[in-house]
CSV table of C-alpha atoms in Angstrom, one decimal:
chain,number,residue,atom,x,y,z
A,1,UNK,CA,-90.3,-21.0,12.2
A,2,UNK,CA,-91.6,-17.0,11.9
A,3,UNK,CA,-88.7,-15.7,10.2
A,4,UNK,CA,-88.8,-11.7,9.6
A,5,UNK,CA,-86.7,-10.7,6.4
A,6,UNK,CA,-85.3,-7.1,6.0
A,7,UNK,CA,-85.6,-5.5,2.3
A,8,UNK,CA,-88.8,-7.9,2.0
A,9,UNK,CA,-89.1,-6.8,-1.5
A,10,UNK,CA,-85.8,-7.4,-3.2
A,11,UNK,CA,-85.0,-10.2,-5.6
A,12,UNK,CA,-83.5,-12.7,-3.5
A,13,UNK,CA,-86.0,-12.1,-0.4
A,14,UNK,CA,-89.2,-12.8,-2.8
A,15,UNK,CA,-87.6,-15.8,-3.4
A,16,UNK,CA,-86.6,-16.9,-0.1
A,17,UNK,CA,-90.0,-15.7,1.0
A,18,UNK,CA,-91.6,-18.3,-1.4
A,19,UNK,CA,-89.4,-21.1,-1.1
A,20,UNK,CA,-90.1,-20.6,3.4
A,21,UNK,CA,-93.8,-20.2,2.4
A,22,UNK,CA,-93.8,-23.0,0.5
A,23,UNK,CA,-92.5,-25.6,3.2
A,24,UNK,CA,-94.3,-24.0,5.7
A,25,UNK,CA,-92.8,-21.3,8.0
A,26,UNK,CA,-94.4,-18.2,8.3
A,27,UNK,CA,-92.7,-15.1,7.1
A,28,UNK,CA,-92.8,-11.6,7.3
A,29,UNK,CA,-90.9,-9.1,4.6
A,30,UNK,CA,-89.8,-5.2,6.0
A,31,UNK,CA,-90.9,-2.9,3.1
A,32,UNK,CA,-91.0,0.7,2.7
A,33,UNK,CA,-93.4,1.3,0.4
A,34,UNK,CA,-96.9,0.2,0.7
A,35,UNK,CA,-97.3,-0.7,-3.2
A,36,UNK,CA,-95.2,-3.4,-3.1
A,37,UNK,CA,-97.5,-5.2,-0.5
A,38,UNK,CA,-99.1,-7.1,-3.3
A,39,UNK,CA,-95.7,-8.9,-4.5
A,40,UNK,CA,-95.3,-9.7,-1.0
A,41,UNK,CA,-98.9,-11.3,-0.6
A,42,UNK,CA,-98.0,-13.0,-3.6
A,43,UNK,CA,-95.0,-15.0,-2.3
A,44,UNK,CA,-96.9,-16.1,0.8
A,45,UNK,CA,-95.6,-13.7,2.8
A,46,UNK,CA,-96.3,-10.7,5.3
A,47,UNK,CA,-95.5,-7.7,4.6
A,48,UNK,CA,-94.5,-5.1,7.1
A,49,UNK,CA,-94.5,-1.4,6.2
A,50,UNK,CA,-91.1,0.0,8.2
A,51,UNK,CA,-88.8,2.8,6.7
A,52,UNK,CA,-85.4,1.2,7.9
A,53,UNK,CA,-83.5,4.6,7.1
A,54,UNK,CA,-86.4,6.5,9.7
A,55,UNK,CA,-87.5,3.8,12.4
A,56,UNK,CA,-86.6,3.8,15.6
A,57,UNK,CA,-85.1,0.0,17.2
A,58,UNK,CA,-88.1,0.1,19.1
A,59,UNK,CA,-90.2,0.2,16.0
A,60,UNK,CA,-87.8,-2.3,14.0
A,61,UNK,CA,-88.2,-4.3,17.5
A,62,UNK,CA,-91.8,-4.9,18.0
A,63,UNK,CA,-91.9,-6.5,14.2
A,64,UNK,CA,-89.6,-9.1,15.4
A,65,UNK,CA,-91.1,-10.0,18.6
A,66,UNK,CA,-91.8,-13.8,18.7
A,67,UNK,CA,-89.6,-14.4,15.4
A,68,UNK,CA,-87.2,-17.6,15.6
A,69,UNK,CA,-84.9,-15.6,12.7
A,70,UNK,CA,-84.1,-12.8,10.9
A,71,UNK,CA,-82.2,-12.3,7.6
A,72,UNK,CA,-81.0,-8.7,6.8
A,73,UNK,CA,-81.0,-8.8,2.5
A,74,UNK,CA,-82.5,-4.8,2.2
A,75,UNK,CA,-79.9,-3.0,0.1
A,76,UNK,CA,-79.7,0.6,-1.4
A,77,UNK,CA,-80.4,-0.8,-4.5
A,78,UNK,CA,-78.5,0.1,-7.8
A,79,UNK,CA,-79.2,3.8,-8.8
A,80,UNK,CA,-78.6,5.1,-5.5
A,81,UNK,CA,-76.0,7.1,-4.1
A,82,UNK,CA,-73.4,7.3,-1.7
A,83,UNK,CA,-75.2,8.6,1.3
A,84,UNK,CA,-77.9,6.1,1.1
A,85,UNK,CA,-75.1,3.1,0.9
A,86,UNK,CA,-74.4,4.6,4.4
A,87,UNK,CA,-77.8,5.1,5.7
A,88,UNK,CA,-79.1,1.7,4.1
A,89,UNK,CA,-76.8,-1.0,3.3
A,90,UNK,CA,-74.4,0.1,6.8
A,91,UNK,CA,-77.0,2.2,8.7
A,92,UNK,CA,-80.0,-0.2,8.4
A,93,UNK,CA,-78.3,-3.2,9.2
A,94,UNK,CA,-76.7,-2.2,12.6
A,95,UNK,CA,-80.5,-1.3,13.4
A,96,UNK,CA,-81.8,-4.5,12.3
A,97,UNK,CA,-78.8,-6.2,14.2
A,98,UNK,CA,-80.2,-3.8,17.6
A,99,UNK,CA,-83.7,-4.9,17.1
A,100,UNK,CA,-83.1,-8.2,17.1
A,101,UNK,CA,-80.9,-8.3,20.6
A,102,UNK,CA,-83.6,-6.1,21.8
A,103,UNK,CA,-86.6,-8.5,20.4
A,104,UNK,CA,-84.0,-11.4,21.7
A,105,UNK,CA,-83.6,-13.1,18.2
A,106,UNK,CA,-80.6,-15.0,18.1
A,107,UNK,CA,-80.6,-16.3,14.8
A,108,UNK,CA,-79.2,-13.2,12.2
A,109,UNK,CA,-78.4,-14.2,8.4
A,110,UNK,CA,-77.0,-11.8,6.5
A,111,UNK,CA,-76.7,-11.5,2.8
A,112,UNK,CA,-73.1,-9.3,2.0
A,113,UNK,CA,-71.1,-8.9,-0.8
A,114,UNK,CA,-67.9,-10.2,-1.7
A,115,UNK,CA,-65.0,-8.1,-1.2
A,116,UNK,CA,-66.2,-6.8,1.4
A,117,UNK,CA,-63.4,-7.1,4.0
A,118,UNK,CA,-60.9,-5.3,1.9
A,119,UNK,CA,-60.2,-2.0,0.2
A,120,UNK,CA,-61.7,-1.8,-3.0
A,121,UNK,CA,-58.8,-1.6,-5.7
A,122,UNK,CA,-57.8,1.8,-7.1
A,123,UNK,CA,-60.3,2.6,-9.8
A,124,UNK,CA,-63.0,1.2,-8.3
A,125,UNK,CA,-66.2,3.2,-9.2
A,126,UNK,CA,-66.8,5.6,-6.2
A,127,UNK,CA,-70.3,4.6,-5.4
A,128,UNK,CA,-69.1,1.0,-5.8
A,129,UNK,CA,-66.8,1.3,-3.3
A,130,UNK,CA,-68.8,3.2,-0.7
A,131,UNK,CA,-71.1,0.0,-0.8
A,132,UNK,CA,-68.0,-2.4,-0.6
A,133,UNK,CA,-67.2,-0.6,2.8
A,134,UNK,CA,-70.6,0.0,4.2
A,135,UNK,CA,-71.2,-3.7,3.6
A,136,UNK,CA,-67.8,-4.3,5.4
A,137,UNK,CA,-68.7,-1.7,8.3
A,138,UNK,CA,-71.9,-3.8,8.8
A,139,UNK,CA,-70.9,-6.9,8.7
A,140,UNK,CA,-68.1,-6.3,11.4
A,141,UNK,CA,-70.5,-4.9,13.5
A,142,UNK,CA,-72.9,-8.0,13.2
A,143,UNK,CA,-69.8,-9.9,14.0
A,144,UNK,CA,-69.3,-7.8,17.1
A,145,UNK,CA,-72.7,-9.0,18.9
A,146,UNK,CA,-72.2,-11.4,21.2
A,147,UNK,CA,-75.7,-11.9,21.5
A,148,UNK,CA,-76.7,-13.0,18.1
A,149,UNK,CA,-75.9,-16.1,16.1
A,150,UNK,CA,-75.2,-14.6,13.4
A,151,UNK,CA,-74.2,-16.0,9.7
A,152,UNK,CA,-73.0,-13.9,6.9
A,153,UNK,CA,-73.3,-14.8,3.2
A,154,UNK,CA,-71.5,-12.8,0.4
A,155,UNK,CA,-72.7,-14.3,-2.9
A,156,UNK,CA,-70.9,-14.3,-6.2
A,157,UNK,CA,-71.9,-11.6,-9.2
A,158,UNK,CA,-75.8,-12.5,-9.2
A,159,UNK,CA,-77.8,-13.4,-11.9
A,160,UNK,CA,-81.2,-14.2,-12.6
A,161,UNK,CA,-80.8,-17.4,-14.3
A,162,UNK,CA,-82.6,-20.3,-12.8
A,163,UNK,CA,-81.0,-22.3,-10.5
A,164,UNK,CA,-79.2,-25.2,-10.2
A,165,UNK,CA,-79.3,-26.2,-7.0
A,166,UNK,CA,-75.8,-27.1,-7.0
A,167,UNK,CA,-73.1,-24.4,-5.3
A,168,UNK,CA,-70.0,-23.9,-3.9
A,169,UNK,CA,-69.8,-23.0,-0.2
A,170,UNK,CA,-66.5,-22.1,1.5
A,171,UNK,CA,-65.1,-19.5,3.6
A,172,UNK,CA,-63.1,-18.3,0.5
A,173,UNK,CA,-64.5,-20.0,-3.1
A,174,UNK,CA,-62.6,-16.8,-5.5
A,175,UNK,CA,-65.0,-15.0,-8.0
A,176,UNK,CA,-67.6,-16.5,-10.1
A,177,UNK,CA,-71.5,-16.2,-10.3
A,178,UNK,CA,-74.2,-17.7,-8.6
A,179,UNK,CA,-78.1,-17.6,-9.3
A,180,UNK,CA,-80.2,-15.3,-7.0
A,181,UNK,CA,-82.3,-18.7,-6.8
A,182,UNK,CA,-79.2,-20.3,-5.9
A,183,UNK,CA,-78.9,-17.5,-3.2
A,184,UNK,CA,-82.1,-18.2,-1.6
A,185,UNK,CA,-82.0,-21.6,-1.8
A,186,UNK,CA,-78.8,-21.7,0.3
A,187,UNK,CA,-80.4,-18.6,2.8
A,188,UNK,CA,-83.2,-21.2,4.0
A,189,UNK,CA,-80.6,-24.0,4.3
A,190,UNK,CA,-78.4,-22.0,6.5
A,191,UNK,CA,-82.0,-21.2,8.8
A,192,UNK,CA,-82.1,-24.7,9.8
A,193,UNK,CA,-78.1,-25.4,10.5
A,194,UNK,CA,-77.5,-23.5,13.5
A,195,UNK,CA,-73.7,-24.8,13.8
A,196,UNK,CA,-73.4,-22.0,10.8
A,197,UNK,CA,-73.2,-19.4,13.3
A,198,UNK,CA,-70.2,-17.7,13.7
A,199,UNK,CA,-69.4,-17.8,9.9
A,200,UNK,CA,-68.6,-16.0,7.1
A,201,UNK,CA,-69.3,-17.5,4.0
A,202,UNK,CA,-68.5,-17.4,0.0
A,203,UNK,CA,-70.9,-18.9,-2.5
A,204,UNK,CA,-70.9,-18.9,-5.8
A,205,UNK,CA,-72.1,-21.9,-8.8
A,206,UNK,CA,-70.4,-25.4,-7.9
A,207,UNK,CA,-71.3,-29.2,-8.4
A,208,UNK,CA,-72.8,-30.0,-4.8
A,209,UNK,CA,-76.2,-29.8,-3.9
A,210,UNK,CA,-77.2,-26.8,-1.6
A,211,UNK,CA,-78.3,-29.1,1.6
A,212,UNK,CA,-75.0,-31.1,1.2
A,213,UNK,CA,-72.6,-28.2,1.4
A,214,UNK,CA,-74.6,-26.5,4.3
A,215,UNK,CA,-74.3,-29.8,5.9
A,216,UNK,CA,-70.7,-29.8,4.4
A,217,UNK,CA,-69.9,-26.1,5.9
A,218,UNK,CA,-71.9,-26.7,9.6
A,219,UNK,CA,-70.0,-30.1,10.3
């Protein structure tokens, strides 16, 4: 498969860009700054210099032409503010979600958040929760699109302990953690199950191995 990947430099997409490398699909990562080419390289894949808060669909659009999938994991980023959780992490992702109707790429993964279908409690740190609802805004309007297959993943609090390989998978699986290998891991699974489309899914650490609980999810 090509498979063009949004935010090509965070942590989870220079993973999944290594692990599709490595069995053989080609890969493309969106970045935004040209210095981080060289990490891309590095995980076997291409990278692709595009500004996601200043491109155009058509621009976003010719990257994906002749891609089998695309997975939208570009973020704000911690350290950013509220108007960029807006233009980014909500903003970005309805353009990547136009560029792939207009490129005619079905397949669309997302990686969310949890909690992001519900008002973040009172006392929730402001910034926080403008991400929890630009993430929900996003997601709904992924869901919207009749004319992608889309998937949506909202992973547990992430850490950067190695993974497992084993996971928990559900439409609802309550709070917990979950590796960012973990993540990534699961991301290329859900690539090759198609019959995840339409879903919106939980994952956090379990007992049962990634492949078995896509299979588990899809059947």
């Amino acid at each position: 498969m090509r498979i063009v990947i949004a935010g090509g430099h965070g942590q989870i997409a220079l993973r999944l860009e290594r692990l599709l490398a490595g069995r053989g699909d080609e890969v493309a990562g969106i970045i935004r700054r040209p210095e981080q080419a060289g990490d891309l390289l590095a995980a076997g894949a291409e990278p692709v210099v595009c500004d996601l808060e200043t491109a155009t669909v058509a621009d976003v659009a010719r990257h994906l032409e002749g891609a089998d999938a695309a997975v939208f994991a570009a973020g704000a980023g911690p350290g950013s503010g509220i108007e960029r959780k807006e233009s980014v992490d909500r903003g970005a992702a309805s353009l990547f979600a136009d560029a792939a109707e207009a490129a005619g790429v079905r397949r669309f993964v997302v990686v969310s958040s949890m909690g992001a279908d519900r008002e973040p409690p009172e006392g929730t740190d402001e910034v926080f929760a403008a991400y929890l609802r630009a993430k929900g805004a996003a997601d709904a309007d992924v869901r919207s699109r009749s004319g992608l297959d889309w998937t949506i993943l909202r992973p547990g609090r992430l850490t950067d302990d190695p993974g497992t390989g084993l996971v928990r998978l559900a439409e609802s699986t309550g709070r917990d953690e979950i590796t960012r290998d973990d993540v990534a891991a699961v991301l290329a699974a859900l690539l090759d199950e198609p019959r995840t489309a339409g879903r919106t899914l939980e994952l956090i650490g379990g007992e049962t191995p990634v492949e078995e609980a896509v299979r588990a999810i899809a059947g």
